[in-house]
Short mmCIF file of C-alpha atoms and ligand atoms in Angstrom, two decimals:
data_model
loop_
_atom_site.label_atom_id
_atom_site.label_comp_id
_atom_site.label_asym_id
_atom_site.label_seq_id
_atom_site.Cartn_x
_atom_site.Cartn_y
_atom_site.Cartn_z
CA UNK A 9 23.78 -13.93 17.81
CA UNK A 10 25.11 -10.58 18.17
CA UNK A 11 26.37 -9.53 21.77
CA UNK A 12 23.90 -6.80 22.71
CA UNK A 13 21.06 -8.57 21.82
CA UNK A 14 22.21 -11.74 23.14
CA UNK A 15 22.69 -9.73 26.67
CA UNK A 16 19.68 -8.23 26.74
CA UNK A 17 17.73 -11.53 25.99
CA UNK A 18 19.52 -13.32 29.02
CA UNK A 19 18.22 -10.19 31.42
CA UNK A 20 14.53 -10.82 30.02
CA UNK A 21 14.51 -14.04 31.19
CA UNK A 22 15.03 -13.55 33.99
CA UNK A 23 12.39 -10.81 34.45
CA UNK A 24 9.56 -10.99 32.49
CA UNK A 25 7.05 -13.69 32.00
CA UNK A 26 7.27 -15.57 29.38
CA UNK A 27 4.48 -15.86 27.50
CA UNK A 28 5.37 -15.05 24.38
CA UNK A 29 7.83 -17.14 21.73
CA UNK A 30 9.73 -13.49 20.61
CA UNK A 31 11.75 -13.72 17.92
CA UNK A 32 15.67 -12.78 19.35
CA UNK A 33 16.26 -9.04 18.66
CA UNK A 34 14.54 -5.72 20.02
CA UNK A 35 13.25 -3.28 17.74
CA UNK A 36 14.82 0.39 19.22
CA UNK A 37 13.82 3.02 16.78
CA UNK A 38 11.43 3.16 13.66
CA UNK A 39 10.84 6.21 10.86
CA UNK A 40 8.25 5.60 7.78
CA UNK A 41 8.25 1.68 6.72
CA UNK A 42 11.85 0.97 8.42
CA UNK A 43 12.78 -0.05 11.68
CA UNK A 44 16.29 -0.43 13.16
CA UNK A 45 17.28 -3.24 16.48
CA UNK A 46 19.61 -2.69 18.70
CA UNK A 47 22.46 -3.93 16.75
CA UNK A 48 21.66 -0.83 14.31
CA UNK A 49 20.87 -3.68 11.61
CA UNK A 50 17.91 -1.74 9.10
CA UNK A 51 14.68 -3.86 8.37
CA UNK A 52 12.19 -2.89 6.36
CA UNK A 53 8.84 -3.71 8.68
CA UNK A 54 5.53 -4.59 6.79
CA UNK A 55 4.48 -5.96 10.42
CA UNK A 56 3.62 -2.87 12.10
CA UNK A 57 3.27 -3.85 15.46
CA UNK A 58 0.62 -6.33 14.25
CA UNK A 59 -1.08 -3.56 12.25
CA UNK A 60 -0.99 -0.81 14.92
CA UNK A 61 1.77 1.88 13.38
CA UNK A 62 -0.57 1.65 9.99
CA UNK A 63 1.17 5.39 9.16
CA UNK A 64 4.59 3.93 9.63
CA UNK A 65 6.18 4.79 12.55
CA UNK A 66 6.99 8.22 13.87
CA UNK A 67 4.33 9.46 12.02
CA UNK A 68 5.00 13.42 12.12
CA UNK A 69 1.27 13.99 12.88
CA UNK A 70 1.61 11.37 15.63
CA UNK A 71 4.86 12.53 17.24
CA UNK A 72 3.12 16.16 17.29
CA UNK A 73 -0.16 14.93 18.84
CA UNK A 74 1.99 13.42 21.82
CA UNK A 75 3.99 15.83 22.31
CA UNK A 76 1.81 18.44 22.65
CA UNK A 77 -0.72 16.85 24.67
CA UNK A 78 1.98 15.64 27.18
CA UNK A 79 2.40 19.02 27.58
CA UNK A 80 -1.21 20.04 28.40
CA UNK A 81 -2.34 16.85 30.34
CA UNK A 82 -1.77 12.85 29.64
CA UNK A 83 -4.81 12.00 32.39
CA UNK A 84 -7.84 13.17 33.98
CA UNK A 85 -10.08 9.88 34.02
CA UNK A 86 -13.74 9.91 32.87
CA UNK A 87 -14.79 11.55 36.07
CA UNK A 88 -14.74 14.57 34.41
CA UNK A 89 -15.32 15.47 30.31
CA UNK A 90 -12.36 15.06 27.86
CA UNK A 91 -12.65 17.23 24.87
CA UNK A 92 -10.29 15.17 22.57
CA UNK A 93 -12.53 11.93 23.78
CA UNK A 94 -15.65 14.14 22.03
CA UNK A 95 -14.00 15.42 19.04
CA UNK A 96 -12.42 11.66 18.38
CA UNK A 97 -15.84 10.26 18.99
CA UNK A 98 -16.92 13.33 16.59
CA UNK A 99 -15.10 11.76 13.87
CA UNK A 100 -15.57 8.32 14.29
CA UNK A 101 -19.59 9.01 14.36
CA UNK A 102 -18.90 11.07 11.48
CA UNK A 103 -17.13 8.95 9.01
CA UNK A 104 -18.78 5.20 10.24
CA UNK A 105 -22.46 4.02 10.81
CA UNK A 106 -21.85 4.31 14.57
CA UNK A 107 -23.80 7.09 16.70
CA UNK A 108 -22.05 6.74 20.00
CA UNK A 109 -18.35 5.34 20.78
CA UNK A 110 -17.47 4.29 24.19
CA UNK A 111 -13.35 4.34 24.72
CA UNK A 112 -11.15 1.63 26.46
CA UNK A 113 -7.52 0.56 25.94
CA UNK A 114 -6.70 -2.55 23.98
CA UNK A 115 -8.93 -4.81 20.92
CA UNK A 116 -9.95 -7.43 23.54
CA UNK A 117 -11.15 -4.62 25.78
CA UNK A 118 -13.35 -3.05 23.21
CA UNK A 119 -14.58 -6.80 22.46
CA UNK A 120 -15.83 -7.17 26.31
CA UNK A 121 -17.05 -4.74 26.23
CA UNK A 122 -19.49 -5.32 22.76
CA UNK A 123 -20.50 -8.53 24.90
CA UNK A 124 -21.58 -6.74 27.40
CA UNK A 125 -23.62 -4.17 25.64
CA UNK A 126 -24.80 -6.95 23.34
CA UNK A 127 -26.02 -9.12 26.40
CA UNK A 128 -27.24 -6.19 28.42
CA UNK A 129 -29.52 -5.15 25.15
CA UNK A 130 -31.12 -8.55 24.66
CA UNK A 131 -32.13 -8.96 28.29
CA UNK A 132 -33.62 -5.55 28.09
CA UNK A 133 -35.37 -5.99 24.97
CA UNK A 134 -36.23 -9.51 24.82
CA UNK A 135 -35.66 -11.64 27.60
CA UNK A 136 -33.08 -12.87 30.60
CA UNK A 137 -32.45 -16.36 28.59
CA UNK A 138 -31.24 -14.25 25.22
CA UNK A 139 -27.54 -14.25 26.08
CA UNK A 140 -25.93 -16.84 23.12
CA UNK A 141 -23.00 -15.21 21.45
CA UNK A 142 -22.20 -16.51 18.26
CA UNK A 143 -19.02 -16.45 16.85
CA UNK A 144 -16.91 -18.20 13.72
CA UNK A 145 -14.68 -21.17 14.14
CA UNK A 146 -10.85 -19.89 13.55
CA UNK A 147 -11.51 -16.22 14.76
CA UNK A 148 -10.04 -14.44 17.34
CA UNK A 149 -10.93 -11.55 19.70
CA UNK A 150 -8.57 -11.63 22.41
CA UNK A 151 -7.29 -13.02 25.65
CA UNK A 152 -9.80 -11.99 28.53
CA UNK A 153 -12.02 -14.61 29.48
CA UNK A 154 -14.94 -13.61 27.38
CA UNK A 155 -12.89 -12.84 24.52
CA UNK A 156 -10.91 -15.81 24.56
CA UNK A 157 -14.12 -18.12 24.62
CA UNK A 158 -15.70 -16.16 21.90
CA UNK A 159 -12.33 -16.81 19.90
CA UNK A 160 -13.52 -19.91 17.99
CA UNK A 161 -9.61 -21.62 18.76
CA UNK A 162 -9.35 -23.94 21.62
CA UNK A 163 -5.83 -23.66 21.93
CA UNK A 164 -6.46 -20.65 23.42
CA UNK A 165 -8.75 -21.93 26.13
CA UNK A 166 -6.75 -24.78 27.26
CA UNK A 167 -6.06 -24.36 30.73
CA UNK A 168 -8.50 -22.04 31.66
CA UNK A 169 -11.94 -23.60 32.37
CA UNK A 170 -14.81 -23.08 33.42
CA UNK A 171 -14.86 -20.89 30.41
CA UNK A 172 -17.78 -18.58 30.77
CA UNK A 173 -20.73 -20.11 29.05
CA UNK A 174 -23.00 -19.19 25.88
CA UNK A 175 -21.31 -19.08 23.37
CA UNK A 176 -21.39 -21.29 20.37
CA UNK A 177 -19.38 -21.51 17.08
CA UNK A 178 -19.75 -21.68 12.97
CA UNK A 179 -17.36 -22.39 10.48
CA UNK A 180 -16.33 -19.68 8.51
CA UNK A 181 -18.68 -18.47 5.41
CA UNK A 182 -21.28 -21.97 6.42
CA UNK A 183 -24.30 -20.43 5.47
CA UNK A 184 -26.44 -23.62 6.46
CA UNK A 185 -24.43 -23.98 9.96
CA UNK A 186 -24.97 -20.46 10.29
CA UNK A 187 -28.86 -20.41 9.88
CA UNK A 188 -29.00 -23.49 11.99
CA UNK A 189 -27.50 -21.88 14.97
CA UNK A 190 -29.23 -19.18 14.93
CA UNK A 191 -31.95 -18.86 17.40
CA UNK A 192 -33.94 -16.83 20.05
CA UNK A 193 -31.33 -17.28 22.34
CA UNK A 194 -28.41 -15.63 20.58
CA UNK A 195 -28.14 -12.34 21.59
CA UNK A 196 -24.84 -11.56 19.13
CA UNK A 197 -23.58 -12.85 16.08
CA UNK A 198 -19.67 -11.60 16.31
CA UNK A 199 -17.21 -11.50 13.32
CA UNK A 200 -14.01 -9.94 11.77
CA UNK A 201 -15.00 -9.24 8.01
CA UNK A 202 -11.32 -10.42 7.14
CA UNK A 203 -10.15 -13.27 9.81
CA UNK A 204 -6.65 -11.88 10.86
CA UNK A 205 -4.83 -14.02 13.65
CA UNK A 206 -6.72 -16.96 11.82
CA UNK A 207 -4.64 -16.69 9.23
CA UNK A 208 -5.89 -13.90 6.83
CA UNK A 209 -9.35 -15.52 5.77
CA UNK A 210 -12.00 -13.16 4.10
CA UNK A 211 -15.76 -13.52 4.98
CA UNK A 212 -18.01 -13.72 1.52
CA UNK A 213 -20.25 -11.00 1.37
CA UNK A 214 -22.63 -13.63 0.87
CA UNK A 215 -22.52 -14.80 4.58
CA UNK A 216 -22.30 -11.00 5.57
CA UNK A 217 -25.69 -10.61 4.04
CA UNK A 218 -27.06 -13.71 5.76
CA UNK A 219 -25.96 -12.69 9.45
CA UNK A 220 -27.20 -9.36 8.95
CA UNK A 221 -30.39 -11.00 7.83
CA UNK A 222 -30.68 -13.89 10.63
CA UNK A 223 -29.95 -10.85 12.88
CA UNK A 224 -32.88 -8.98 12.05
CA UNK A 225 -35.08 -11.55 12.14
CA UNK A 226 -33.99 -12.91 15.15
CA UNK A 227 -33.73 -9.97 17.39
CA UNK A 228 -29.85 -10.22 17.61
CA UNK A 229 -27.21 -7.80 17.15
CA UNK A 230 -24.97 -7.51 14.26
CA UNK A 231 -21.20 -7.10 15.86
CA UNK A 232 -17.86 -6.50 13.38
CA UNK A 233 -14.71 -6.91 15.19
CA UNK A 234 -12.53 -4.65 13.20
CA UNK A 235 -9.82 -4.20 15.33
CA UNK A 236 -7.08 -5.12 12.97
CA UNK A 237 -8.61 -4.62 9.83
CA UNK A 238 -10.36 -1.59 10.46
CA UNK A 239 -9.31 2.32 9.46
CA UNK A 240 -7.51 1.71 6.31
CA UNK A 241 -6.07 -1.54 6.64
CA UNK A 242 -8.17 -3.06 3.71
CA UNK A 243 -8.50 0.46 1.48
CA UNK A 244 -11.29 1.35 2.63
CA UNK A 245 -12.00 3.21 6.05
CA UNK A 246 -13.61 0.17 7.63
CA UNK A 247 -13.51 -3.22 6.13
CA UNK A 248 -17.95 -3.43 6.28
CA UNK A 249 -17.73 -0.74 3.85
CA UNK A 250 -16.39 -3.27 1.68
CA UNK A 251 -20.34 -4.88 1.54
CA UNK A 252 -23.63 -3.23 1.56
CA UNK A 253 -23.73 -4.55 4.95
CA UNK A 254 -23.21 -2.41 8.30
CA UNK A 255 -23.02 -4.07 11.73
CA UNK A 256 -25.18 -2.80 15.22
CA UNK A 257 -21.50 -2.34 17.00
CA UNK A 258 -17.83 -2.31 15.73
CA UNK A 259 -14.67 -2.25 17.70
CA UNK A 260 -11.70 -1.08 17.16
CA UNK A 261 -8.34 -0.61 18.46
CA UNK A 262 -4.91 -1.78 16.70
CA UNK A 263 -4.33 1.67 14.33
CA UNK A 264 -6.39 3.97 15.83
CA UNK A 265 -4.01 5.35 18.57
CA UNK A 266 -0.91 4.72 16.14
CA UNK A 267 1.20 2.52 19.11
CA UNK A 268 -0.60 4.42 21.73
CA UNK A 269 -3.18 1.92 23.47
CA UNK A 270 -6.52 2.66 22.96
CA UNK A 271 -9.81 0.59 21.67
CA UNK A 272 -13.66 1.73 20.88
CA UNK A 273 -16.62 0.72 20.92
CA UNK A 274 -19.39 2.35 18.40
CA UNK A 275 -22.97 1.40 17.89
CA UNK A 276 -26.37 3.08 16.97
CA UNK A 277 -28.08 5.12 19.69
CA UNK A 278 -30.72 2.50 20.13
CA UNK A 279 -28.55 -0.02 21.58
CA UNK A 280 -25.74 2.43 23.61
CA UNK A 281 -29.08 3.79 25.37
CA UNK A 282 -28.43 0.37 26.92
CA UNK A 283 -25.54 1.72 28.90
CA UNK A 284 -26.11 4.03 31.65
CA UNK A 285 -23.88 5.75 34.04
CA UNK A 286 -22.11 2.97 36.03
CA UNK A 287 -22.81 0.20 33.70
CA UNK A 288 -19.56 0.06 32.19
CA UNK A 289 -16.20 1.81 32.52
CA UNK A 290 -12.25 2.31 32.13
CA UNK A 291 -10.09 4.20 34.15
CA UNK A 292 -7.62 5.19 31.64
CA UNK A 293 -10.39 4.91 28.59
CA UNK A 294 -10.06 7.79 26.05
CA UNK A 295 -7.78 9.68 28.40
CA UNK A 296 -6.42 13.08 26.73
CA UNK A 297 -3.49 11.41 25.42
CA UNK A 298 -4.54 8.18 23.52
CA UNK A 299 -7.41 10.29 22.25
CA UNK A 300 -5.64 13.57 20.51
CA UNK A 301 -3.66 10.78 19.16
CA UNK A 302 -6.21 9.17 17.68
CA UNK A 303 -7.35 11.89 16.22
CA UNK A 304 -4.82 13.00 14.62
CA UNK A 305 -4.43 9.22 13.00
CA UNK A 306 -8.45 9.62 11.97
CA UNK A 307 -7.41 13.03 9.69
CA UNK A 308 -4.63 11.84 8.09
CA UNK A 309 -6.83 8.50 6.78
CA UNK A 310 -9.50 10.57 6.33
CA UNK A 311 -7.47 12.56 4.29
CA UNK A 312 -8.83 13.43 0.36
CA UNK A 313 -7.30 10.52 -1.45
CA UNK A 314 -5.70 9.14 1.34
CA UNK A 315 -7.36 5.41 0.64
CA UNK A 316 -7.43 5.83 -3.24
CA UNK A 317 -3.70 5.84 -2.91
CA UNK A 318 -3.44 2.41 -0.61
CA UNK A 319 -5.89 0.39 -2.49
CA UNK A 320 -3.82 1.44 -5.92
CA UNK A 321 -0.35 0.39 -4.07
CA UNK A 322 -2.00 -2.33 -2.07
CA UNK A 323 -3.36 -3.75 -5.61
CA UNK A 324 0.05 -3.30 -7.00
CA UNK A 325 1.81 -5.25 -4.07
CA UNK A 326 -0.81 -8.32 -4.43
CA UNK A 327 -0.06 -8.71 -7.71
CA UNK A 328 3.62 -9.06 -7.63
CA UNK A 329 2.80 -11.33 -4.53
CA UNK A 330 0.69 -13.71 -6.31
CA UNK A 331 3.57 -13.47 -9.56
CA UNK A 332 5.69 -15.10 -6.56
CA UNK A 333 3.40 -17.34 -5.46
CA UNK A 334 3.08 -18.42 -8.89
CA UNK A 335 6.49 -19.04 -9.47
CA UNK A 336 7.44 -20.78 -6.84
CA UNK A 337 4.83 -22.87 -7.35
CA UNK A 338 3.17 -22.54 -3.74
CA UNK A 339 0.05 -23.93 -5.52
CA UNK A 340 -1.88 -20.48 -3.38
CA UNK A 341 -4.05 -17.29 -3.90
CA UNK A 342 -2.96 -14.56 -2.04
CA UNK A 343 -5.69 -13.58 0.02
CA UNK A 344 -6.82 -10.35 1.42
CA UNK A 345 -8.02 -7.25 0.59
CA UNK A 346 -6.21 -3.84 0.94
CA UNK A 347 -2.74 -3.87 3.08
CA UNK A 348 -4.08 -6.75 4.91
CA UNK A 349 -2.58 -10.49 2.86
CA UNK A 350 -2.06 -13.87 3.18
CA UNK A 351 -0.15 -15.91 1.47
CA UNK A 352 -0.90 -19.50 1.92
CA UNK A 353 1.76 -21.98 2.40
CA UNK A 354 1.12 -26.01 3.03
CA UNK A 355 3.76 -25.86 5.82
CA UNK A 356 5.63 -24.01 8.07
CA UNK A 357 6.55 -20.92 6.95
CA UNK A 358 8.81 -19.85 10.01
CA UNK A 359 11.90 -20.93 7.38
CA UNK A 360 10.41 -17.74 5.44
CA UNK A 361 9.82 -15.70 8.20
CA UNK A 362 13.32 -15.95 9.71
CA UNK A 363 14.98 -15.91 6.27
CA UNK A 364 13.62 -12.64 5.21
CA UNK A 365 14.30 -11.29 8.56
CA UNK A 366 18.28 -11.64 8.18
CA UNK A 367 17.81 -10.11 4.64
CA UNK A 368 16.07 -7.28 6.33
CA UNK A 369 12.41 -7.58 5.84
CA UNK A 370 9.80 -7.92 9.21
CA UNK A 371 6.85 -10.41 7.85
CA UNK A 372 4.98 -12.85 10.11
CA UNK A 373 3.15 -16.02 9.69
CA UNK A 374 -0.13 -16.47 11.29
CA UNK A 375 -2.59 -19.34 11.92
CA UNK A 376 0.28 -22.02 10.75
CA UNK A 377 -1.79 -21.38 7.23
CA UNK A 378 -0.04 -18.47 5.76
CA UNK A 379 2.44 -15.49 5.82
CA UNK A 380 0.56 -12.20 6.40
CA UNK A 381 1.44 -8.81 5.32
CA UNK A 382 0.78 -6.01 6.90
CA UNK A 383 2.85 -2.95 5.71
CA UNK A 384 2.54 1.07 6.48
CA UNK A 385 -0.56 1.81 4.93
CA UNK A 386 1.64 4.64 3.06
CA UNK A 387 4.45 2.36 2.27
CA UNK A 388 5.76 3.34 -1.02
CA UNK A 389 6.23 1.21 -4.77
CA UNK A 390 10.13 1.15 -4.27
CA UNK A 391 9.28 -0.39 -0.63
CA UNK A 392 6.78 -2.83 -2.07
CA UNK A 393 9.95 -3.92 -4.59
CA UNK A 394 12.28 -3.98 -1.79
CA UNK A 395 10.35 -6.27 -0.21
CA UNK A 396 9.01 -8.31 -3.07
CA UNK A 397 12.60 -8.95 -4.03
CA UNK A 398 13.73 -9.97 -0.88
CA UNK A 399 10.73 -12.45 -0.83
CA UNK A 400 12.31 -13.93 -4.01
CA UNK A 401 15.92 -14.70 -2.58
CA UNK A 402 14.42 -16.30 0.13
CA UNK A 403 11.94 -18.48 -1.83
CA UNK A 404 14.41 -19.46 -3.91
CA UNK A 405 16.71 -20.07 -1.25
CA UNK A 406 15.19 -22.59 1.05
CA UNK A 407 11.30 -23.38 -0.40
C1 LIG B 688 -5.52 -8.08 17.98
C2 LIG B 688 -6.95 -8.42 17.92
C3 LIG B 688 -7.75 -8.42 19.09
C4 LIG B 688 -7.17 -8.22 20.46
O1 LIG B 688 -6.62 -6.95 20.64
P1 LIG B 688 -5.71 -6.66 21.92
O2 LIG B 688 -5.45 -5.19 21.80
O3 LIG B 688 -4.49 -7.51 21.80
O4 LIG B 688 -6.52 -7.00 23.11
C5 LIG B 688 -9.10 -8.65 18.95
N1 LIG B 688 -9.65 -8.88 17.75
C6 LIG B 688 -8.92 -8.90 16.62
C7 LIG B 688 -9.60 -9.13 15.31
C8 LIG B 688 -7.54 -8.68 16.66
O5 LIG B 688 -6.82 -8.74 15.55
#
């Protein structure tokens, strides 16, 4: 290992908790689709920060929205009104199905936050024994204690019981399990339209239609956790948009403050009326900064043409994905929709992973099911090929 690295990786140890198995370099400075560690070697990154610098990084509409907003104010808190806050929310009401967006800081955040509402709603409206959250087996919505107990994985609860109770699990796209679940008691179905940590599995539209449906009839709300695949990431603004099917609350959080934290929660006006003052709250939720960032992410995806132009490179990436799949004879589909993919190997694929990385390309593999891709959303053709060909070396190489 080089000497820098291998330096700084012996004063980590010794200072920060260790709860994460990093790979062994540091990632110093980024511009568009490539990022350079501290060694200066170049990589070309189609891991984004786990699908958070979704314009590439050093965005110039990013690095102008911080640094003219550190120079008017970074903080205020929400005693007081934050106009970028408003005009983000503006936009998100705007261009989703959402009336009202309350603002936190991270995906698991804007998750506890859903579970709260969600709960809150049902006691309101229905009764004080109409708190069941259901969610899929496989999913994932974080690391709090709700969130990690609505994640349908137990080895992310291991270790941390008493869990907190009601909530109960179905396997992905099981439309009988699904119906047979369902009851008075649940107060929230909760899903990702794509699964992302799970290993990049897409929900049928089929079984989108059927929640929506047992949530009507059942009195329960309808909640999309689109935190990674949401604005953009699957070619269309929000992955729902993908079926005729619209949630009662969405969060978000990975892309929309472009590496600055933030996460949202949106929902109809019938069910944030739930919510009043004191109810819920962030300090540092929506503060000036993370929110004129955001906004300046939300015009240029809402730009005209914009998400024509990733679903037509997105398409042209799959395909010369699944023409690698195919010959080396990985037996897979590569699934996913947009910049979000999977590629679906029958073992490990950290070989891959670390093979690509000392040819220069940043992939990860998720779920111990399959390598995910998660480029720029404006990553160009001749960054597609670099990758694609780098791909091929190291298939051929050690699969
Ligand atoms: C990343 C992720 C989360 C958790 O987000 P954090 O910001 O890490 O708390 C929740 N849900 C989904 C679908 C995610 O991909």
């Amino acid at each position: 290992m080089f000497e820098k690295t291998h330096a700084m990786i012996q004063r980590g140890q010794e200072v920060v908790m260790n709860t994460y198995g990093r790979l062994p370099m540091a990632i110093v400075k980024g511009k568009g689709s490539i990022v350079w560690d501290i060694e200066g070697k170049q990589y070309l990154d189609f891991v984004t920060g786990l699908a958070v610098s979704s314009l590439g990084h050093s965005h110039p509409a990013v690095v102008e929205a911080i640094q003219k907003q550190a120079e008017e104010i970074v903080h205020t808190s929400n005693l007081y009104w934050i106009p970028n806050q408003i005009a983000l929310a503006e936009k998100l009401v705007e261009h989703s199905f959402a009336d009202k967006i309350f603002f936190c800081n991270s995906g698991a955040e804007a998750n506890e936050a859903a579970i709260k509402l969600a709960r809150k709603y049902a006691k309101e409206h229905y009764s004080e024994d109409k708190y069941e959250i259901l969610t899929l087996v496989n999913s994932f919505h974080g690391r709090t204690l709700a969130t990690l107990t609505a994640t349908g994985q137990t080895k992310y609860q291991e270790g941390y019981a008493p869990l907190p109770e009601g909530f109960t699990y179905v396997p992905i796209n099981d439309l009988a399990q699904l119906e047979e679940k369902m009851s008075p008691k649940v107060a929230a179905v909760m899903l990702e339209p794509i699964q992302g940590e799970g290993g990049v599995f897409p929900l049928e539209v089929e079984f989108l239609a059927k929640a929506r449906k047992l949530c009507d009839d059942y009195g329960a709300l309808l909640i999309f956790d689109e935190v990674q695949v949401g604005l953009g990431r699957t070619g269309k603004l929000f992955a729902y948009e993908w079926s005729n099917v619209a949630p009662d609350i969405m969060t978000l959080a990975k892309a929309l403050g472009g590496g600055v934290p933030i996460g949202a929660m949106l929902t109809k006006e019938e069910v944030a009326s739930t919510f009043k003052p004191g109810d819920h709250a962030s300090t540092f939720g929506g503060n000036p900064l993370a929110t004129a960032v955001g906004c300046a992410v939300m015009d240029v995806i809402t730009e005209e043409g914009f998400l024509e132009d990733v679903l037509k490179r997105a398409q042209y990436f799959k395909l010369k994905l699944q023409k690698l799949a195919d010959k080396y004879q990985t037996g897979t589909e590569i699934r996913g929709q947009g910049f979000i993919l999977g590629w679906p190997l029958d073992r490990s694929g950290a070989e891959i992973v670390e093979g690509a990385r000392e040819k220069g390309l940043l992939i990860n593999f998720v779920g111990g099911k399959a390598l995910r891709f998660l480029p720029p959303l404006n990553v160009s053709y001749q960054e597609i090929d670099g990758a694609i060909t780098i791909l091929d070396q190291v298939f051929a190489e050690c699969w």
